[in-house]
GROMACS .gro file of C-alpha atoms in nm:
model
  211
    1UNK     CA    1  -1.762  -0.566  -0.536
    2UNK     CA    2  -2.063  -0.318  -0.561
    3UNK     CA    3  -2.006   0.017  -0.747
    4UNK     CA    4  -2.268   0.293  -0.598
    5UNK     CA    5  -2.327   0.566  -0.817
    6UNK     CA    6  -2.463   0.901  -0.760
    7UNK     CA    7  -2.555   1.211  -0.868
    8UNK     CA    8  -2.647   1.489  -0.698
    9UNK     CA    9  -2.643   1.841  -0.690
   10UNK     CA   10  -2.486   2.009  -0.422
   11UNK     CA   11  -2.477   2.388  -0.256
   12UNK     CA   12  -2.197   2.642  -0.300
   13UNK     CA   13  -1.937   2.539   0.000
   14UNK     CA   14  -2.017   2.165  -0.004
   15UNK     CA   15  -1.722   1.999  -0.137
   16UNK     CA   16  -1.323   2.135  -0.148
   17UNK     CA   17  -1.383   2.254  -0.515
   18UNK     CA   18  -1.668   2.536  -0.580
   19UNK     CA   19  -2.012   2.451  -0.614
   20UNK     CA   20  -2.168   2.285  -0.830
   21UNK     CA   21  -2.306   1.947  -0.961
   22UNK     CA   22  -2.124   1.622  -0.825
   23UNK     CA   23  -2.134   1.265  -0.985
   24UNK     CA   24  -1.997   0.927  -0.719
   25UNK     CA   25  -1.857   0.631  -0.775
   26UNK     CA   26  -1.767   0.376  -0.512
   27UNK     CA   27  -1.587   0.070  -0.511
   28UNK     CA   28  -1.566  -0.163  -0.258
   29UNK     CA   29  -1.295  -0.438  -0.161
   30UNK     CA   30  -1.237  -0.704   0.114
   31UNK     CA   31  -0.999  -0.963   0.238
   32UNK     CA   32  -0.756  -1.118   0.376
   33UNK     CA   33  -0.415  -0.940   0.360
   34UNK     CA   34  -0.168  -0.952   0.143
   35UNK     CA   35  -0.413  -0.922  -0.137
   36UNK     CA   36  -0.400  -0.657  -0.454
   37UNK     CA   37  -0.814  -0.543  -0.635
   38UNK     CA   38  -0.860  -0.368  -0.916
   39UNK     CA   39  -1.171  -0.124  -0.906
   40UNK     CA   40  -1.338   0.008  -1.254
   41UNK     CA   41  -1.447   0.339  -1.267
   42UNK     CA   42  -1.636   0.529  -1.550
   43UNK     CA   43  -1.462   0.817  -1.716
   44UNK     CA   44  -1.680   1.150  -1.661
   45UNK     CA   45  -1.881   1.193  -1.968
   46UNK     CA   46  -2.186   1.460  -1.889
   47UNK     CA   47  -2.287   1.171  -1.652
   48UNK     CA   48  -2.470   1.557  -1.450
   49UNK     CA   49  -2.487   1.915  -1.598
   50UNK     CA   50  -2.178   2.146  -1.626
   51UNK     CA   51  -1.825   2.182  -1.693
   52UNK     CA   52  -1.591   1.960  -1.501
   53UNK     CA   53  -1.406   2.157  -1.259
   54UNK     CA   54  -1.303   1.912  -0.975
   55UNK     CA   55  -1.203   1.556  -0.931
   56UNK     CA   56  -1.147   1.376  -0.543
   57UNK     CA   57  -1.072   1.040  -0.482
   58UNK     CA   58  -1.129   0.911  -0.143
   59UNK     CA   59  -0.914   0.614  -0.009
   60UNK     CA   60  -1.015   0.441   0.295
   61UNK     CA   61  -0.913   0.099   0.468
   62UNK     CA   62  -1.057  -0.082   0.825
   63UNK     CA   63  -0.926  -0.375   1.003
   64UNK     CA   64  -1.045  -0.616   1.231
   65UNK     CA   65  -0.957  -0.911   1.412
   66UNK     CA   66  -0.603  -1.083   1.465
   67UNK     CA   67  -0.432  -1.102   1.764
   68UNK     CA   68  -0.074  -1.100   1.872
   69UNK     CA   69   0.130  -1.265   2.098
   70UNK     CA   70   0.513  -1.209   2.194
   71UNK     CA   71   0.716  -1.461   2.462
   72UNK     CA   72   1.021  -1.408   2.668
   73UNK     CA   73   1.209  -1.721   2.681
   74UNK     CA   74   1.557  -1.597   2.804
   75UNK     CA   75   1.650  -1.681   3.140
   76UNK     CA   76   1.867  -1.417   3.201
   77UNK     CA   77   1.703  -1.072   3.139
   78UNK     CA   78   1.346  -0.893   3.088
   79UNK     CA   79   1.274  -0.795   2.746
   80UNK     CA   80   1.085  -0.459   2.629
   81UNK     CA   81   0.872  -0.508   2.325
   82UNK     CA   82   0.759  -0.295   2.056
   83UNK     CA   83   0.477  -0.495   1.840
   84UNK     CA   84   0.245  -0.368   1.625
   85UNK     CA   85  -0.012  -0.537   1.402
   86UNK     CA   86  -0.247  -0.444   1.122
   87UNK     CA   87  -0.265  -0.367   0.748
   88UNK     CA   88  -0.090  -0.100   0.544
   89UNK     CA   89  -0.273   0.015   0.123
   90UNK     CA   90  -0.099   0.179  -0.125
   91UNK     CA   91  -0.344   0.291  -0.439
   92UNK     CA   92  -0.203   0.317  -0.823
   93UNK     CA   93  -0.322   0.327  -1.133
   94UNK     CA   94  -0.147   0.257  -1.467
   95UNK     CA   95  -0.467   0.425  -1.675
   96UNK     CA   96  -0.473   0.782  -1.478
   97UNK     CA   97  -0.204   1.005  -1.304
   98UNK     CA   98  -0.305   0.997  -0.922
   99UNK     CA   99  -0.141   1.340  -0.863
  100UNK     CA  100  -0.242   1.577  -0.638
  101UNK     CA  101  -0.208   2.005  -0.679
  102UNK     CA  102   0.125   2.043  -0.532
  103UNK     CA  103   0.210   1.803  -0.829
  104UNK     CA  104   0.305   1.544  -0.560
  105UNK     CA  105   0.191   1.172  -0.592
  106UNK     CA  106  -0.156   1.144  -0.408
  107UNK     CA  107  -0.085   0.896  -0.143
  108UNK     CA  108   0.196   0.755   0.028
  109UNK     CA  109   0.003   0.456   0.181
  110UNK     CA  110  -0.256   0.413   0.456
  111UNK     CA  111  -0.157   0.235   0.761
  112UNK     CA  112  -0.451   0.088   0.989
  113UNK     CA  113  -0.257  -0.093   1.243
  114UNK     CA  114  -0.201  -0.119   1.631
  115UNK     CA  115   0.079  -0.123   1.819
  116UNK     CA  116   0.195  -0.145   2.177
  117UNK     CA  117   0.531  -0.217   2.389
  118UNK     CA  118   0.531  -0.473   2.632
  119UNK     CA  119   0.766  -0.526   2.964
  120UNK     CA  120   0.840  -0.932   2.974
  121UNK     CA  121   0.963  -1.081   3.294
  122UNK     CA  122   1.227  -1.369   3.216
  123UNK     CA  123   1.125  -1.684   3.167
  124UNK     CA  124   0.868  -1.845   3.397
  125UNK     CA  125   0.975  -2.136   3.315
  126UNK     CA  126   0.739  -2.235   3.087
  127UNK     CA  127   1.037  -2.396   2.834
  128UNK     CA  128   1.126  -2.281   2.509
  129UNK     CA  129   0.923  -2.162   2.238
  130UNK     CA  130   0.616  -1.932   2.254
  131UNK     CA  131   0.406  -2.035   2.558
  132UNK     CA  132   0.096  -1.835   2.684
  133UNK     CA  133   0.037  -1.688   2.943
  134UNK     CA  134   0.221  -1.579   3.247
  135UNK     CA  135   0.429  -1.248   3.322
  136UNK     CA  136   0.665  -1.302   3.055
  137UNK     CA  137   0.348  -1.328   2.793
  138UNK     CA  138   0.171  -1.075   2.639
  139UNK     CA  139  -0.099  -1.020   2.415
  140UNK     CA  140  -0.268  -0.786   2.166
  141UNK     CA  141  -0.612  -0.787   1.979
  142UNK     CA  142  -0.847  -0.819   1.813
  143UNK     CA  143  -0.707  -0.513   1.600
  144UNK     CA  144  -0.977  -0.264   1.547
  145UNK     CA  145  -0.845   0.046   1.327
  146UNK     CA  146  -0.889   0.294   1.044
  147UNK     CA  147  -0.730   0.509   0.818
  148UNK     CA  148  -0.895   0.758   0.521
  149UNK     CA  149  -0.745   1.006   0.297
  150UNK     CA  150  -0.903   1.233   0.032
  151UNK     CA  151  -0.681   1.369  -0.247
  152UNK     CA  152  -0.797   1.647  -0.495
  153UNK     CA  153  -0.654   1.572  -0.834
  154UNK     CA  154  -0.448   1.796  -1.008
  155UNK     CA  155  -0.683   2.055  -1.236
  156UNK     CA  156  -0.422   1.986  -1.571
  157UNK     CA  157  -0.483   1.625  -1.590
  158UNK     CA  158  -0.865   1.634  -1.596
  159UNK     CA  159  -0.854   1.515  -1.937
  160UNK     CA  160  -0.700   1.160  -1.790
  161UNK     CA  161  -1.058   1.176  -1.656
  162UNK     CA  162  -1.301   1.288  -1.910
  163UNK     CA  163  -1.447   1.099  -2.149
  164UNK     CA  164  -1.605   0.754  -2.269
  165UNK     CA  165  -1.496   0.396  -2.109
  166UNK     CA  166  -1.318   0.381  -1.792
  167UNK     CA  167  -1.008   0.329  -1.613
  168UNK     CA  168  -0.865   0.113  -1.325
  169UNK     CA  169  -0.738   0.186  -0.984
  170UNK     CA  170  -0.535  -0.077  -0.842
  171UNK     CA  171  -0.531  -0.127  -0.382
  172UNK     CA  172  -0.279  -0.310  -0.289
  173UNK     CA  173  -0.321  -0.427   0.101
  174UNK     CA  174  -0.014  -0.553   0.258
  175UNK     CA  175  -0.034  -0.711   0.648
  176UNK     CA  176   0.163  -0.523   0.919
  177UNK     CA  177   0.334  -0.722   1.128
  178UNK     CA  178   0.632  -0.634   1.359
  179UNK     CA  179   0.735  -0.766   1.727
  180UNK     CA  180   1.106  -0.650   1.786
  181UNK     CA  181   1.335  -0.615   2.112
  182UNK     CA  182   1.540  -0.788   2.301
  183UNK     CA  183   1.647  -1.151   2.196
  184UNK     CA  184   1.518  -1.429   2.328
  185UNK     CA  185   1.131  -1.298   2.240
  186UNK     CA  186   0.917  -1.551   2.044
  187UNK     CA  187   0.561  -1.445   1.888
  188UNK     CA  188   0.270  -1.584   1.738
  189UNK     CA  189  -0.043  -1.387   1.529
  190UNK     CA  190  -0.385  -1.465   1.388
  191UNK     CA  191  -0.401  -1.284   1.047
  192UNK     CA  192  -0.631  -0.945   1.044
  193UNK     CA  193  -0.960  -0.905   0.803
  194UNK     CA  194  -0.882  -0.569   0.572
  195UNK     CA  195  -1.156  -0.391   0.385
  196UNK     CA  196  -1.250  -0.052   0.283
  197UNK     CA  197  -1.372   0.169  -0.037
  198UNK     CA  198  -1.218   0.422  -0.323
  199UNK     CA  199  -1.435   0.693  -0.420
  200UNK     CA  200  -1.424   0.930  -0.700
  201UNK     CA  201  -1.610   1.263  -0.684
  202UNK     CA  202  -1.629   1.457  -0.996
  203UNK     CA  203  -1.761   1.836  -0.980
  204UNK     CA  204  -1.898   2.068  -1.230
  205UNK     CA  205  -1.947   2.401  -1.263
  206UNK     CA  206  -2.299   2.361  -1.295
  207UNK     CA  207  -2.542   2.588  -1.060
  208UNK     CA  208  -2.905   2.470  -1.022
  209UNK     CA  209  -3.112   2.753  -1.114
  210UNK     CA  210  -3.275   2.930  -0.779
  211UNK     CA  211  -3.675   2.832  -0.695
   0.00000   0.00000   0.00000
């Protein structure tokens, strides 16, 4: 993992919180699903001019690859299928309150997956057991999906935020994987890559004098 910092200043109107000066960290992650990181931030601590007034966090998750494939092996009757395949984050934190200004918790998960329903003829006769290929086959992938959120934290729990050392945020990717219908379907999947970044934005009230 990389952490990018930056500081900037930025124009009246550029972020969801009034102008002022901005300082970002990112944190990246990567793998193979299920898998939990823990990302280190720094507390804000006059890392740019001002007052803090604002604090984002930006959650984002892309995944790639896998493939899924769902069989009809009854001999009696087609079989629709529903299948859907992909990876699903959830972000916590046991050091900072991850609330948003409605006082509700900040995210509810991401969920970058693909799905799609398949009509299976009966068996071709291809025996038991997944078998490729033929009209009662289907197949999905390579996944290729996103998700993002950005969250602006709750203004009474800057303080969580401000000062020295840093805290944790924990991402917890889970795989997505789901073929359901009629019985008789069999299935078979190549796992999905997951990666993706947290950011957090802080803002202060800080106005660069005008040239």
């Amino acid at each position: 993992m990389k952490r990018q910092l930056l500081g900037v200043v930025a124009l009246a109107g550029a972020t969801s919180v009034a102008s002022g000066a901005t300082f970002t960290q990112t944190e990246n992650f990567s793998g193979t699903p299920n898998f939990v990181d823990t990302l280190t931030f720094d507390k804000f601590n006059g890392q740019v001019a001002g007052n803090l007034i604002g604090v984002e966090i930006t959650y984002s998750l892309d995944v790639t690859g896998g493939s899924l494939g769902v069989d009809n092996d009854s001999e009696a009757q087609t079989a629709n299928v529903t299948v859907e395949l992909g990876a699903a984050g959830a972000l916590t934190s046991s050091d900072v309150s991850l609330i948003d200004g409605s006082f509700s918790t900040a995210w509810t998960g991401l969920n970058a997956s693909e799905s799609n329903n398949f009509s299976l003829a009966v068996n071709d006769g291809d025996g038991a057991n997944y078998q490729a290929g033929g009209p009662d086959n289907a197949t999905m992938g390579p996944v290729n999906e996103s998700d993002s959120s950005t969250v602006a934290i709750n203004s009474l729990i800057f303080g969580q935020y401000s000062g020295a050392g840093t805290f944790d945020l924990v991402t917890d990717i889970d795989q997505v994987l789901d073929f359901g219908g009629n019985g008789g379907v069999s299935g078979t999947f190549t796992a999905t890559s997951a990666s993706g970044s947290v950011t957090v934005k802080y803002i202060t009230d800080f106005v660069a004098p005008a040239v």
